[in-house]
Amino acid sequence: MMNITISSPQTLEQVPGTVSVTILLIDDSPDNLMILGDILERIGYQIVCAEDGESGLEQAKRVQPDLIFMDVKMPGLDGFQVCEQLRAQKGFQRTPIILMSTQSDSTNSELALRAGASEFWPKPISPGKILNKLPGFLRNGLE
């Protein structure tokens, strides 16, 4: 089941300065990785993917991404646990981390922020939200 919507391709425009930005996507759904990755690549970001929390931690350490999108519900380490582990490491204290879930209740949002997430985004995520909000996260994280 796909949880991320995509609108018409003409709404996605290349954003200047995005080519040197690497975004790590961590989600156990290959469909979600493909759809969100496609949206972000069309905007101009470099994408690295991981299909579970453990490999997400490894990829984060390896590539030092500028921003991380992570699903909450995954087998093994969930998004809350991965976020907490990343925040405990010196190199990830300021990295923007956006936790996502189809379960958009206030409890998930509160848990995400307590785990150290920059924000919690309910799925589906619109390309418009990505275009409008990501530049601000990246500016703050890269300062």
PDB file of N, CA and C in Angstrom, residues 66-103:
ATOM      1  N   ASP A  66      22.387  15.258   5.170  1.00  0.00           N
ATOM      2  CA  ASP A  66      22.003  16.606   5.578  1.00  0.00           C
ATOM      3  C   ASP A  66      20.623  16.624   6.222  1.00  0.00           C
ATOM      4  N   LEU A  67      19.810  15.604   5.928  1.00  0.00           N
ATOM      5  CA  LEU A  67      18.461  15.478   6.482  1.00  0.00           C
ATOM      6  C   LEU A  67      18.056  14.013   6.421  1.00  0.00           C
ATOM      7  N   ILE A  68      17.204  13.599   7.369  1.00  0.00           N
ATOM      8  CA  ILE A  68      16.739  12.211   7.407  1.00  0.00           C
ATOM      9  C   ILE A  68      15.226  12.197   7.472  1.00  0.00           C
ATOM     10  N   PHE A  69      14.596  11.453   6.555  1.00  0.00           N
ATOM     11  CA  PHE A  69      13.170  11.120   6.611  1.00  0.00           C
ATOM     12  C   PHE A  69      13.093   9.687   7.118  1.00  0.00           C
ATOM     13  N   MET A  70      12.281   9.442   8.144  1.00  0.00           N
ATOM     14  CA  MET A  70      12.238   8.095   8.703  1.00  0.00           C
ATOM     15  C   MET A  70      10.810   7.710   9.091  1.00  0.00           C
ATOM     16  N   ASP A  71      10.432   6.500   8.710  1.00  0.00           N
ATOM     17  CA  ASP A  71       9.143   5.940   9.108  1.00  0.00           C
ATOM     18  C   ASP A  71       9.206   5.583  10.590  1.00  0.00           C
ATOM     19  N   VAL A  72       8.058   5.669  11.263  1.00  0.00           N
ATOM     20  CA  VAL A  72       8.000   5.309  12.684  1.00  0.00           C
ATOM     21  C   VAL A  72       7.940   3.798  12.854  1.00  0.00           C
ATOM     22  N   LYS A  73       7.026   3.147  12.159  1.00  0.00           N
ATOM     23  CA  LYS A  73       6.792   1.709  12.335  1.00  0.00           C
ATOM     24  C   LYS A  73       7.658   0.903  11.382  1.00  0.00           C
ATOM     25  N   MET A  74       8.658   0.234  11.974  1.00  0.00           N
ATOM     26  CA  MET A  74       9.525  -0.642  11.194  1.00  0.00           C
ATOM     27  C   MET A  74       9.867  -1.853  12.056  1.00  0.00           C
ATOM     28  N   PRO A  75      10.169  -2.994  11.418  1.00  0.00           N
ATOM     29  CA  PRO A  75      10.599  -4.157  12.209  1.00  0.00           C
ATOM     30  C   PRO A  75      11.962  -3.885  12.832  1.00  0.00           C
ATOM     31  N   GLY A  76      12.231  -4.503  13.961  1.00  0.00           N
ATOM     32  CA  GLY A  76      13.500  -4.260  14.655  1.00  0.00           C
ATOM     33  C   GLY A  76      13.430  -2.910  15.337  1.00  0.00           C
ATOM     34  N   LEU A  77      14.437  -2.083  15.098  1.00  0.00           N
ATOM     35  CA  LEU A  77      14.439  -0.740  15.664  1.00  0.00           C
ATOM     36  C   LEU A  77      13.389   0.119  14.966  1.00  0.00           C
ATOM     37  N   ASP A  78      12.501   0.740  15.754  1.00  0.00           N
ATOM     38  CA  ASP A  78      11.520   1.627  15.121  1.00  0.00           C
ATOM     39  C   ASP A  78      12.116   3.025  14.969  1.00  0.00           C
ATOM     40  N   GLY A  79      11.374   3.904  14.332  1.00  0.00           N
ATOM     41  CA  GLY A  79      11.865   5.249  14.065  1.00  0.00           C
ATOM     42  C   GLY A  79      12.203   6.036  15.319  1.00  0.00           C
ATOM     43  N   PHE A  80      11.429   5.850  16.391  1.00  0.00           N
ATOM     44  CA  PHE A  80      11.715   6.545  17.650  1.00  0.00           C
ATOM     45  C   PHE A  80      13.083   6.127  18.191  1.00  0.00           C
ATOM     46  N   GLN A  81      13.342   4.812  18.183  1.00  0.00           N
ATOM     47  CA  GLN A  81      14.605   4.287  18.714  1.00  0.00           C
ATOM     48  C   GLN A  81      15.797   4.761  17.877  1.00  0.00           C
ATOM     49  N   VAL A  82      15.648   4.723  16.555  1.00  0.00           N
ATOM     50  CA  VAL A  82      16.736   5.157  15.676  1.00  0.00           C
ATOM     51  C   VAL A  82      17.013   6.645  15.901  1.00  0.00           C
ATOM     52  N   CYS A  83      15.950   7.426  16.007  1.00  0.00           N
ATOM     53  CA  CYS A  83      16.100   8.862  16.240  1.00  0.00           C
ATOM     54  C   CYS A  83      16.855   9.118  17.546  1.00  0.00           C
ATOM     55  N   GLU A  84      16.461   8.436  18.610  1.00  0.00           N
ATOM     56  CA  GLU A  84      17.142   8.592  19.909  1.00  0.00           C
ATOM     57  C   GLU A  84      18.624   8.220  19.805  1.00  0.00           C
ATOM     58  N   GLN A  85      18.913   7.117  19.104  1.00  0.00           N
ATOM     59  CA  GLN A  85      20.307   6.681  18.968  1.00  0.00           C
ATOM     60  C   GLN A  85      21.130   7.681  18.158  1.00  0.00           C
ATOM     61  N   LEU A  86      20.528   8.235  17.098  1.00  0.00           N
ATOM     62  CA  LEU A  86      21.244   9.224  16.298  1.00  0.00           C
ATOM     63  C   LEU A  86      21.507  10.492  17.104  1.00  0.00           C
ATOM     64  N   ARG A  87      20.504  10.948  17.836  1.00  0.00           N
ATOM     65  CA  ARG A  87      20.654  12.175  18.627  1.00  0.00           C
ATOM     66  C   ARG A  87      21.716  12.033  19.716  1.00  0.00           C
ATOM     67  N   ALA A  88      21.969  10.810  20.167  1.00  0.00           N
ATOM     68  CA  ALA A  88      22.981  10.573  21.197  1.00  0.00           C
ATOM     69  C   ALA A  88      24.402  10.669  20.629  1.00  0.00           C
ATOM     70  N   GLN A  89      24.525  10.672  19.293  1.00  0.00           N
ATOM     71  CA  GLN A  89      25.833  10.751  18.646  1.00  0.00           C
ATOM     72  C   GLN A  89      26.142  12.199  18.289  1.00  0.00           C
ATOM     73  N   LYS A  90      27.361  12.586  18.524  1.00  0.00           N
ATOM     74  CA  LYS A  90      27.765  13.976  18.320  1.00  0.00           C
ATOM     75  C   LYS A  90      27.452  14.494  16.907  1.00  0.00           C
ATOM     76  N   GLY A  91      27.679  13.707  15.903  1.00  0.00           N
ATOM     77  CA  GLY A  91      27.496  14.157  14.526  1.00  0.00           C
ATOM     78  C   GLY A  91      26.047  14.326  14.084  1.00  0.00           C
ATOM     79  N   PHE A  92      25.095  13.950  14.908  1.00  0.00           N
ATOM     80  CA  PHE A  92      23.684  13.998  14.486  1.00  0.00           C
ATOM     81  C   PHE A  92      22.803  14.850  15.395  1.00  0.00           C
ATOM     82  N   GLN A  93      23.411  15.640  16.249  1.00  0.00           N
ATOM     83  CA  GLN A  93      22.613  16.436  17.177  1.00  0.00           C
ATOM     84  C   GLN A  93      21.844  17.553  16.489  1.00  0.00           C
ATOM     85  N   ARG A  94      22.360  18.060  15.363  1.00  0.00           N
ATOM     86  CA  ARG A  94      21.675  19.143  14.655  1.00  0.00           C
ATOM     87  C   ARG A  94      21.078  18.706  13.313  1.00  0.00           C
ATOM     88  N   THR A  95      21.285  17.463  12.911  1.00  0.00           N
ATOM     89  CA  THR A  95      20.743  16.975  11.649  1.00  0.00           C
ATOM     90  C   THR A  95      19.220  16.968  11.718  1.00  0.00           C
ATOM     91  N   PRO A  96      18.539  17.609  10.755  1.00  0.00           N
ATOM     92  CA  PRO A  96      17.078  17.547  10.769  1.00  0.00           C
ATOM     93  C   PRO A  96      16.603  16.106  10.552  1.00  0.00           C
ATOM     94  N   ILE A  97      15.725  15.644  11.439  1.00  0.00           N
ATOM     95  CA  ILE A  97      15.138  14.309  11.327  1.00  0.00           C
ATOM     96  C   ILE A  97      13.627  14.471  11.328  1.00  0.00           C
ATOM     97  N   ILE A  98      12.999  14.007  10.259  1.00  0.00           N
ATOM     98  CA  ILE A  98      11.539  14.070  10.145  1.00  0.00           C
ATOM     99  C   ILE A  98      11.003  12.655  10.251  1.00  0.00           C
ATOM    100  N   LEU A  99      10.252  12.390  11.308  1.00  0.00           N
ATOM    101  CA  LEU A  99       9.602  11.087  11.466  1.00  0.00           C
ATOM    102  C   LEU A  99       8.244  11.143  10.789  1.00  0.00           C
ATOM    103  N   MET A 100       7.852  10.032  10.151  1.00  0.00           N
ATOM    104  CA  MET A 100       6.598   9.957   9.400  1.00  0.00           C
ATOM    105  C   MET A 100       5.816   8.715   9.798  1.00  0.00           C
ATOM    106  N   SER A 101       4.484   8.825   9.720  1.00  0.00           N
ATOM    107  CA  SER A 101       3.646   7.657   9.978  1.00  0.00           C
ATOM    108  C   SER A 101       2.251   7.890   9.422  1.00  0.00           C
ATOM    109  N   THR A 102       1.604   6.787   9.059  1.00  0.00           N
ATOM    110  CA  THR A 102       0.197   6.877   8.661  1.00  0.00           C
ATOM    111  C   THR A 102      -0.677   7.074   9.890  1.00  0.00           C
ATOM    112  N   GLN A 103      -0.160   6.729  11.053  1.00  0.00           N
ATOM    113  CA  GLN A 103      -0.897   6.934  12.301  1.00  0.00           C
ATOM    114  C   GLN A 103      -0.554   8.329  12.808  1.00  0.00           C
TER     115      GLN A 103
END
